[in-house]
mmCIF file of C-alpha atoms in Angstrom:
data_model
loop_
_atom_site.group_PDB
_atom_site.id
_atom_site.type_symbol
_atom_site.label_atom_id
_atom_site.label_comp_id
_atom_site.label_asym_id
_atom_site.label_seq_id
_atom_site.Cartn_x
_atom_site.Cartn_y
_atom_site.Cartn_z
ATOM 1 C CA MET A 1 28.279 64.124 -73.337
ATOM 2 C CA LYS A 2 25.457 61.822 -74.347
ATOM 3 C CA ASN A 3 25.182 63.619 -77.675
ATOM 4 C CA ILE A 4 28.808 62.810 -78.448
ATOM 5 C CA ARG A 5 28.278 59.089 -77.785
ATOM 6 C CA GLY A 6 25.267 58.952 -80.138
ATOM 7 C CA PHE A 7 27.177 60.807 -82.781
ATOM 8 C CA THR A 8 30.034 58.257 -82.553
ATOM 9 C CA LEU A 9 27.556 55.407 -83.076
ATOM 10 C CA ILE A 10 26.221 57.055 -86.249
ATOM 11 C CA GLU A 11 29.784 57.559 -87.498
ATOM 12 C CA ALA A 12 30.534 53.865 -86.899
ATOM 13 C CA LEU A 13 27.401 52.787 -88.819
ATOM 14 C CA ILE A 14 28.272 55.054 -91.760
ATOM 15 C CA ALA A 15 31.856 53.769 -91.780
ATOM 16 C CA ALA A 16 30.596 50.159 -91.784
ATOM 17 C CA ALA A 17 28.254 50.948 -94.716
ATOM 18 C CA VAL A 18 31.056 52.597 -96.697
ATOM 19 C CA LEU A 19 33.358 49.655 -95.972
ATOM 20 C CA GLY A 20 30.614 47.226 -97.062
ATOM 21 C CA LEU A 21 30.124 49.077 -100.338
ATOM 22 C CA GLY A 22 33.869 49.041 -100.948
ATOM 23 C CA MET A 23 34.047 45.300 -100.338
ATOM 24 C CA LEU A 24 31.069 44.783 -102.656
ATOM 25 C CA GLY A 25 32.930 46.651 -105.399
ATOM 26 C CA VAL A 26 36.050 44.527 -104.917
ATOM 27 C CA THR A 27 33.930 41.350 -105.012
ATOM 28 C CA GLN A 28 32.252 42.449 -108.255
ATOM 29 C CA LEU A 29 35.642 43.220 -109.769
ATOM 30 C CA ALA A 30 36.946 39.773 -108.830
ATOM 31 C CA LEU A 31 33.813 38.104 -110.250
ATOM 32 C CA HIS A 32 34.129 40.012 -113.530
ATOM 33 C CA SER A 33 37.802 39.046 -113.720
ATOM 34 C CA LEU A 34 36.928 35.354 -113.249
ATOM 35 C CA GLN A 35 34.278 35.546 -115.982
ATOM 36 C CA ALA A 36 36.717 37.175 -118.395
ATOM 37 C CA SER A 37 39.293 34.510 -117.593
ATOM 38 C CA ALA A 38 36.771 31.719 -118.240
ATOM 39 C CA ALA A 39 35.726 33.288 -121.557
ATOM 40 C CA SER A 40 39.361 33.595 -122.582
ATOM 41 C CA GLN A 41 39.998 29.948 -121.669
ATOM 42 C CA GLN A 42 37.046 28.868 -123.821
ATOM 43 C CA GLN A 43 38.359 30.851 -126.789
ATOM 44 C CA VAL A 44 41.854 29.390 -126.407
ATOM 45 C CA THR A 45 40.443 25.851 -126.240
ATOM 46 C CA ALA A 46 38.267 26.466 -129.324
ATOM 47 C CA LEU A 47 41.227 27.854 -131.249
ATOM 48 C CA ARG A 48 43.336 24.839 -130.256
ATOM 49 C CA LEU A 49 40.613 22.474 -131.507
ATOM 50 C CA ALA A 50 40.328 24.413 -134.789
ATOM 51 C CA ASN A 51 44.103 24.325 -135.311
ATOM 52 C CA THR A 52 44.121 20.594 -134.583
ATOM 53 C CA ALA A 53 41.447 20.066 -137.268
ATOM 54 C CA VAL A 54 43.433 22.128 -139.796
ATOM 55 C CA GLU A 55 46.654 20.230 -139.072
ATOM 56 C CA CYS A 56 44.799 16.922 -139.275
ATOM 57 C CA TRP A 57 43.472 17.863 -142.709
ATOM 58 C CA ARG A 58 46.875 19.040 -143.916
ATOM 59 C CA SER A 59 48.584 15.857 -142.736
ATOM 60 C CA GLY A 60 46.349 13.766 -144.985
ATOM 61 C CA PRO A 61 44.444 10.522 -144.556
ATOM 62 C CA ALA A 62 47.573 8.460 -143.887
ATOM 63 C CA LEU A 63 48.212 10.283 -140.599
ATOM 64 C CA CYS A 64 44.696 11.421 -139.743
ATOM 65 C CA THR A 65 41.765 9.223 -140.704
ATOM 66 C CA ALA A 66 39.227 12.020 -140.129
ATOM 67 C CA SER A 67 40.665 14.042 -143.009
ATOM 68 C CA ALA A 68 39.884 11.227 -145.466
ATOM 69 C CA SER A 69 36.159 11.476 -144.723
ATOM 70 C CA TRP A 70 36.317 15.275 -144.942
ATOM 71 C CA SER A 71 37.806 15.113 -148.430
ATOM 72 C CA ALA A 72 35.412 12.356 -149.539
ATOM 73 C CA ASN A 73 32.210 13.826 -148.072
ATOM 74 C CA GLY A 74 33.202 17.467 -148.159
ATOM 75 C CA GLN A 75 32.433 17.889 -144.479
ATOM 76 C CA GLY A 76 32.888 16.412 -141.038
ATOM 77 C CA GLU A 77 31.771 17.083 -137.487
ATOM 78 C CA SER A 78 32.905 16.064 -134.036
ATOM 79 C CA SER A 79 31.929 17.023 -130.495
ATOM 80 C CA SER A 80 33.808 16.964 -127.223
ATOM 81 C CA THR A 81 33.292 18.231 -123.698
ATOM 82 C CA LEU A 82 36.232 19.891 -121.979
ATOM 83 C CA GLN A 83 36.149 21.637 -118.598
ATOM 84 C CA GLY A 84 32.352 21.808 -118.490
ATOM 85 C CA THR A 85 31.983 23.235 -121.990
ATOM 86 C CA GLN A 86 30.740 21.348 -125.044
ATOM 87 C CA TYR A 87 32.684 22.107 -128.226
ATOM 88 C CA THR A 88 31.468 21.188 -131.722
ATOM 89 C CA VAL A 89 34.011 21.215 -134.556
ATOM 90 C CA ARG A 90 32.641 21.364 -138.124
ATOM 91 C CA ALA A 91 34.993 21.102 -141.079
ATOM 92 C CA THR A 92 33.997 21.732 -144.685
ATOM 93 C CA VAL A 93 36.292 21.028 -147.644
ATOM 94 C CA SER A 94 35.472 22.674 -150.966
ATOM 95 C CA PRO A 95 37.244 23.146 -154.298
ATOM 96 C CA THR A 96 38.655 26.506 -155.308
ATOM 97 C CA ALA A 97 39.083 28.255 -158.641
ATOM 98 C CA TYR A 98 42.553 26.696 -158.868
ATOM 99 C CA ALA A 99 42.452 22.987 -159.620
ATOM 100 C CA GLN A 100 45.312 22.086 -157.274
ATOM 101 C CA LEU A 101 43.892 23.945 -154.259
ATOM 102 C CA GLN A 102 41.207 22.979 -151.788
ATOM 103 C CA ALA A 103 39.660 25.266 -149.191
ATOM 104 C CA LEU A 104 39.001 24.154 -145.637
ATOM 105 C CA GLN A 105 36.665 26.026 -143.332
ATOM 106 C CA VAL A 106 36.662 24.978 -139.685
ATOM 107 C CA THR A 107 33.967 26.295 -137.365
ATOM 108 C CA VAL A 108 34.142 25.659 -133.627
ATOM 109 C CA THR A 109 31.102 26.501 -131.524
ATOM 110 C CA TRP A 110 30.840 26.092 -127.776
ATOM 111 C CA ARG A 111 28.363 26.361 -124.940
ATOM 112 C CA PRO A 112 28.520 25.521 -121.244
ATOM 113 C CA THR A 113 27.072 22.084 -120.526
ATOM 114 C CA SER A 114 25.429 23.203 -117.267
ATOM 115 C CA ALA A 115 23.471 25.928 -119.061
ATOM 116 C CA SER A 116 22.227 23.454 -121.669
ATOM 117 C CA GLN A 117 20.782 21.168 -119.017
ATOM 118 C CA GLY A 118 19.201 23.966 -116.996
ATOM 119 C CA SER A 119 20.438 22.400 -113.787
ATOM 120 C CA ALA A 120 20.772 23.975 -110.385
ATOM 121 C CA THR A 121 24.549 24.064 -110.870
ATOM 122 C CA ASP A 122 24.285 27.107 -113.151
ATOM 123 C CA THR A 123 26.369 29.911 -111.745
ATOM 124 C CA SER A 124 27.117 33.446 -112.770
ATOM 125 C CA LEU A 125 30.578 32.185 -113.794
ATOM 126 C CA ALA A 126 29.099 30.155 -116.674
ATOM 127 C CA VAL A 127 30.162 31.971 -119.821
ATOM 128 C CA GLY A 128 27.844 32.028 -122.823
ATOM 129 C CA THR A 129 28.172 30.470 -126.223
ATOM 130 C CA GLY A 130 30.750 31.425 -128.797
ATOM 131 C CA GLN A 131 32.086 30.622 -132.243
ATOM 132 C CA ILE A 132 35.428 30.728 -134.028
ATOM 133 C CA GLU A 133 35.946 30.215 -137.776
ATOM 134 C CA LEU A 134 39.203 29.416 -139.537
ATOM 135 C CA THR A 135 39.574 29.278 -143.309
ATOM 136 C CA THR A 136 42.668 28.006 -145.080
ATOM 137 C CA ARG A 137 43.704 26.669 -148.470
ATOM 138 C CA ALA A 138 46.180 23.984 -149.342
ATOM 139 C CA ALA A 139 47.286 21.978 -152.345
ATOM 140 C CA SER A 140 45.524 18.666 -152.734
ATOM 141 C CA LEU A 141 48.953 17.126 -153.323
ATOM 142 C CA PRO A 142 52.001 18.421 -151.472
ATOM 143 C CA VAL A 143 54.631 20.078 -153.651
ATOM 144 C CA PHE A 144 57.214 17.395 -152.874
ATOM 145 C CA VAL A 145 55.025 14.572 -154.299
ATOM 146 C CA PRO A 146 55.817 14.109 -157.982
ATOM 147 C CA VAL A 147 52.836 13.647 -160.244
ATOM 148 C CA PHE A 148 53.476 10.923 -162.774
ATOM 149 C CA VAL A 149 51.377 10.952 -165.909
ATOM 150 C CA PRO A 150 51.983 7.887 -168.073
ATOM 151 C CA GLN A 151 52.648 8.626 -171.716
ATOM 152 C CA ALA A 152 50.913 6.532 -174.320
ATOM 153 C CA THR A 153 53.394 4.757 -176.580
ATOM 154 C CA PRO A 154 52.607 4.644 -180.309
#
């Protein structure tokens, strides 16, 4: 009878180890899911910032003062920190082969602010750096704006 009791204790220890390994697997799966969700959120935020820059440029200097400096200087840059991640938006305006068209390239890069400071708040949930680029072309004057060229009178 004593042999049966010892055998039951070994079975209980093995069952506890198997259960622990199973819980470890579930925890790792949940952690990986949280990291993927954070990376996806960073990409969505970067894409939103890039689209905002494109729409600002398309709306013109009357509605968006930043687009005036982009067209004058050919480039612009801004930084913002959202949800613990620092985003840098760079916009470059350049001429194209067609005189009426301009090209805009918007690059958004991001990195977690905690990782840049090397603080003790770094966690395994901090997602790395990333970059998104958008390129578009638009007419320097909208189609609905008439271009008036004065004629010289003889």
